[in-house]
């Protein structure tokens, strides 16, 4: 019983802060509080997430930009068996912070640029490939030789990126990446990409086409 008590205590202390809304944890693109809300939980090392970004998520952002019809929340969810995914998630946050300032506080534009760059260069850091391109690199080398170059390709200065990332343990970026992971895990997310529509999870959503999602957004707005 005493062991069980300490287990619960450790879990409670390790729990992520409870957010007021999903957009406090993920990147909320387009229009907050829109009648239609789509959440995607994605891993930058996951090729299925990359495909969903190109064929579903980015086209939805382009289709409903400046329409006030859709809130699209991208949750960074690094799967534990993808070795470089956590640092990819931190890198994305560094990139978005810089690009958001460059884009005059336009979060949507900043996230699109960061995600485009990370998914375009995904095979540079995807550890589950054969051969693994990072097999003989340390964490610091992966950050300095791979993620810094990806950030630069998106318009983020190398010095800014490296100063912000450090060795991968800068709490400014480590903690929100960790808390986002805890938030997703607490909601039962075990694979990427996983979708939710207005807070509802359904396995069928992962097989929806762009037309399915577009119709759902339009219907949700018509019913509002």
Short mmCIF file of C-alpha atoms in Angstrom, two decimals:
data_model
loop_
_atom_site.label_atom_id
_atom_site.label_comp_id
_atom_site.label_asym_id
_atom_site.label_seq_id
_atom_site.Cartn_x
_atom_site.Cartn_y
_atom_site.Cartn_z
CA UNK A 1 0.00 0.00 0.00
CA UNK A 2 2.86 2.39 0.83
CA UNK A 3 4.48 1.69 -2.52
CA UNK A 4 1.16 2.36 -4.26
CA UNK A 5 0.87 5.70 -2.42
CA UNK A 6 4.30 6.82 -3.58
CA UNK A 7 3.43 5.73 -7.11
CA UNK A 8 0.33 7.93 -7.10
CA UNK A 9 2.32 10.80 -5.61
CA UNK A 10 4.90 10.54 -8.38
CA UNK A 11 2.19 10.48 -11.02
CA UNK A 12 0.49 13.54 -9.53
CA UNK A 13 3.73 15.49 -9.34
CA UNK A 14 4.59 14.53 -12.88
CA UNK A 15 1.21 15.51 -14.29
CA UNK A 16 1.03 18.29 -16.83
CA UNK A 17 -0.74 21.52 -15.83
CA UNK A 18 -4.43 21.39 -16.71
CA UNK A 19 -5.01 23.76 -19.65
CA UNK A 20 -8.02 26.03 -19.90
CA UNK A 21 -8.47 24.93 -23.50
CA UNK A 22 -6.76 22.69 -26.07
CA UNK A 23 -5.23 25.71 -27.79
CA UNK A 24 -3.17 26.40 -24.67
CA UNK A 25 -1.23 23.18 -25.32
CA UNK A 26 -1.15 22.87 -29.10
CA UNK A 27 -0.73 25.40 -31.89
CA UNK A 28 -4.19 26.78 -32.63
CA UNK A 29 -4.35 27.89 -36.24
CA UNK A 30 -6.96 29.96 -38.05
CA UNK A 31 -9.85 31.11 -35.81
CA UNK A 32 -10.14 30.30 -32.10
CA UNK A 33 -13.68 29.40 -30.98
CA UNK A 34 -14.84 28.74 -34.55
CA UNK A 35 -17.92 26.48 -34.92
CA UNK A 36 -15.70 23.67 -36.24
CA UNK A 37 -12.58 22.53 -34.39
CA UNK A 38 -10.17 19.90 -35.66
CA UNK A 39 -7.30 18.59 -33.55
CA UNK A 40 -4.43 16.59 -34.97
CA UNK A 41 -1.84 14.83 -32.83
CA UNK A 42 1.26 14.42 -34.98
CA UNK A 43 4.86 13.27 -34.74
CA UNK A 44 7.48 14.98 -36.89
CA UNK A 45 9.22 11.60 -37.36
CA UNK A 46 6.04 9.88 -38.56
CA UNK A 47 5.66 9.55 -42.32
CA UNK A 48 1.88 9.13 -41.95
CA UNK A 49 1.76 12.47 -40.13
CA UNK A 50 3.78 14.03 -42.95
CA UNK A 51 1.29 12.66 -45.48
CA UNK A 52 -1.65 13.96 -43.45
CA UNK A 53 0.00 17.38 -43.22
CA UNK A 54 0.37 17.61 -46.99
CA UNK A 55 -2.97 16.13 -48.02
CA UNK A 56 -5.36 17.12 -45.21
CA UNK A 57 -4.08 19.65 -42.69
CA UNK A 58 -2.30 22.20 -44.88
CA UNK A 59 -5.06 22.19 -47.54
CA UNK A 60 -7.65 22.81 -44.81
CA UNK A 61 -5.60 25.74 -43.51
CA UNK A 62 -5.44 27.19 -47.02
CA UNK A 63 -9.13 26.54 -47.70
CA UNK A 64 -10.43 28.18 -44.52
CA UNK A 65 -7.84 30.92 -44.04
CA UNK A 66 -9.57 34.20 -43.04
CA UNK A 67 -13.04 32.60 -43.03
CA UNK A 68 -13.64 32.33 -39.24
CA UNK A 69 -15.01 28.85 -39.94
CA UNK A 70 -12.32 26.58 -38.49
CA UNK A 71 -10.05 26.22 -35.50
CA UNK A 72 -7.30 23.73 -36.28
CA UNK A 73 -5.06 22.69 -33.41
CA UNK A 74 -1.79 20.91 -34.11
CA UNK A 75 -0.51 18.96 -31.10
CA UNK A 76 3.16 17.96 -31.23
CA UNK A 77 3.22 14.36 -29.98
CA UNK A 78 6.68 12.75 -30.15
CA UNK A 79 6.29 8.99 -29.98
CA UNK A 80 8.77 7.50 -27.47
CA UNK A 81 10.12 4.89 -29.90
CA UNK A 82 11.07 7.56 -32.47
CA UNK A 83 14.47 8.57 -31.13
CA UNK A 84 14.75 12.13 -32.45
CA UNK A 85 11.09 13.10 -32.25
CA UNK A 86 11.29 14.96 -28.96
CA UNK A 87 14.09 17.19 -30.23
CA UNK A 88 12.16 17.66 -33.47
CA UNK A 89 9.23 18.88 -31.37
CA UNK A 90 11.46 21.29 -29.45
CA UNK A 91 12.99 22.48 -32.72
CA UNK A 92 9.54 23.19 -34.08
CA UNK A 93 8.75 25.36 -31.08
CA UNK A 94 11.97 27.35 -31.46
CA UNK A 95 11.24 27.87 -35.14
CA UNK A 96 7.65 28.95 -34.53
CA UNK A 97 8.71 31.44 -31.85
CA UNK A 98 11.12 33.14 -34.25
CA UNK A 99 8.91 32.98 -37.32
CA UNK A 100 5.91 34.29 -35.43
CA UNK A 101 7.79 37.52 -34.77
CA UNK A 102 8.89 37.68 -38.39
CA UNK A 103 5.31 37.11 -39.53
CA UNK A 104 3.96 39.95 -37.34
CA UNK A 105 2.46 37.58 -34.76
CA UNK A 106 0.77 35.42 -37.40
CA UNK A 107 0.90 32.02 -35.67
CA UNK A 108 -0.74 30.18 -38.56
CA UNK A 109 1.89 31.32 -41.06
CA UNK A 110 4.72 30.56 -38.63
CA UNK A 111 3.50 27.02 -37.92
CA UNK A 112 2.98 26.26 -41.60
CA UNK A 113 6.56 27.32 -42.40
CA UNK A 114 8.03 25.32 -39.50
CA UNK A 115 6.02 22.18 -40.23
CA UNK A 116 6.74 22.40 -43.95
CA UNK A 117 10.48 22.49 -43.23
CA UNK A 118 10.45 19.64 -40.70
CA UNK A 119 8.35 17.35 -42.86
CA UNK A 120 10.32 18.19 -46.01
CA UNK A 121 13.55 17.12 -44.27
CA UNK A 122 11.98 14.33 -42.23
CA UNK A 123 14.25 11.60 -43.60
CA UNK A 124 17.30 13.52 -42.35
CA UNK A 125 16.42 12.70 -38.72
CA UNK A 126 13.93 9.81 -38.90
CA UNK A 127 15.66 7.26 -36.65
CA UNK A 128 13.52 4.25 -37.52
CA UNK A 129 14.81 4.15 -41.10
CA UNK A 130 17.27 1.53 -42.29
CA UNK A 131 19.94 2.73 -42.22
CA UNK A 132 19.36 5.25 -39.45
CA UNK A 133 20.99 8.54 -40.59
CA UNK A 134 21.61 9.58 -36.98
CA UNK A 135 22.82 6.23 -35.63
CA UNK A 136 26.36 7.46 -34.98
CA UNK A 137 25.46 11.00 -33.89
CA UNK A 138 25.06 12.33 -30.37
CA UNK A 139 22.02 14.38 -29.40
CA UNK A 140 24.11 17.56 -29.62
CA UNK A 141 25.35 16.62 -33.09
CA UNK A 142 21.80 15.96 -34.31
CA UNK A 143 20.77 19.40 -33.05
CA UNK A 144 23.80 21.19 -34.51
CA UNK A 145 24.12 19.38 -37.84
CA UNK A 146 20.52 18.53 -38.71
CA UNK A 147 17.90 20.56 -36.87
CA UNK A 148 19.86 23.82 -37.09
CA UNK A 149 20.06 23.42 -40.87
CA UNK A 150 16.35 22.64 -41.10
CA UNK A 151 15.56 25.74 -39.07
CA UNK A 152 17.79 27.84 -41.32
CA UNK A 153 15.97 26.53 -44.39
CA UNK A 154 12.76 27.95 -42.88
CA UNK A 155 14.34 31.35 -42.30
CA UNK A 156 15.49 30.95 -38.69
CA UNK A 157 19.06 32.17 -38.11
CA UNK A 158 21.42 29.41 -37.02
CA UNK A 159 22.70 31.36 -34.01
CA UNK A 160 19.17 32.07 -32.75
CA UNK A 161 18.23 28.43 -33.11
CA UNK A 162 21.29 27.04 -31.35
CA UNK A 163 21.13 29.55 -28.50
CA UNK A 164 17.46 28.70 -27.97
CA UNK A 165 17.83 24.92 -28.23
CA UNK A 166 21.08 24.60 -26.31
CA UNK A 167 21.86 20.92 -25.83
CA UNK A 168 18.17 19.99 -25.92
CA UNK A 169 17.51 20.75 -22.26
CA UNK A 170 16.46 24.41 -22.38
CA UNK A 171 13.40 24.38 -20.10
CA UNK A 172 11.76 27.13 -22.18
CA UNK A 173 11.21 24.54 -24.90
CA UNK A 174 11.68 21.26 -23.06
CA UNK A 175 8.81 21.82 -20.61
CA UNK A 176 6.05 22.74 -23.10
CA UNK A 177 7.10 19.85 -25.35
CA UNK A 178 6.97 17.48 -22.38
CA UNK A 179 3.64 18.89 -21.16
CA UNK A 180 2.12 18.56 -24.64
CA UNK A 181 3.20 14.92 -24.67
CA UNK A 182 1.63 14.33 -21.25
CA UNK A 183 -1.57 16.05 -22.37
CA UNK A 184 -1.88 13.77 -25.39
CA UNK A 185 -0.96 10.63 -23.46
CA UNK A 186 -3.56 11.48 -20.81
CA UNK A 187 -6.17 11.62 -23.57
CA UNK A 188 -5.23 8.11 -24.64
CA UNK A 189 -3.34 8.99 -27.82
CA UNK A 190 -1.10 6.07 -28.80
CA UNK A 191 -0.54 6.59 -32.53
CA UNK A 192 -0.03 9.38 -35.02
CA UNK A 193 -1.71 11.01 -36.73
CA UNK A 194 -4.81 10.98 -34.53
CA UNK A 195 -7.70 13.34 -35.21
CA UNK A 196 -10.52 14.77 -33.11
CA UNK A 197 -13.56 16.67 -34.42
CA UNK A 198 -15.02 19.15 -31.93
CA UNK A 199 -13.37 17.18 -29.14
CA UNK A 200 -14.67 13.79 -30.29
CA UNK A 201 -12.24 10.99 -31.14
CA UNK A 202 -13.21 8.34 -33.66
CA UNK A 203 -10.95 5.86 -35.44
CA UNK A 204 -12.77 6.56 -38.70
CA UNK A 205 -11.49 10.16 -38.72
CA UNK A 206 -8.00 8.98 -39.69
CA UNK A 207 -9.41 7.68 -42.97
CA UNK A 208 -11.39 10.80 -43.85
CA UNK A 209 -10.48 12.49 -47.11
CA UNK A 210 -10.01 16.21 -47.61
CA UNK A 211 -13.53 16.34 -49.05
CA UNK A 212 -14.91 14.62 -45.93
CA UNK A 213 -13.26 17.18 -43.66
CA UNK A 214 -14.29 20.11 -45.82
CA UNK A 215 -17.91 18.97 -45.83
CA UNK A 216 -17.86 18.50 -42.06
CA UNK A 217 -16.49 22.00 -41.48
CA UNK A 218 -19.12 23.54 -43.76
CA UNK A 219 -21.91 21.55 -42.10
CA UNK A 220 -20.73 22.54 -38.61
CA UNK A 221 -20.82 26.20 -39.61
CA UNK A 222 -24.23 25.89 -41.24
CA UNK A 223 -25.62 24.40 -38.03
CA UNK A 224 -24.06 27.07 -35.80
#
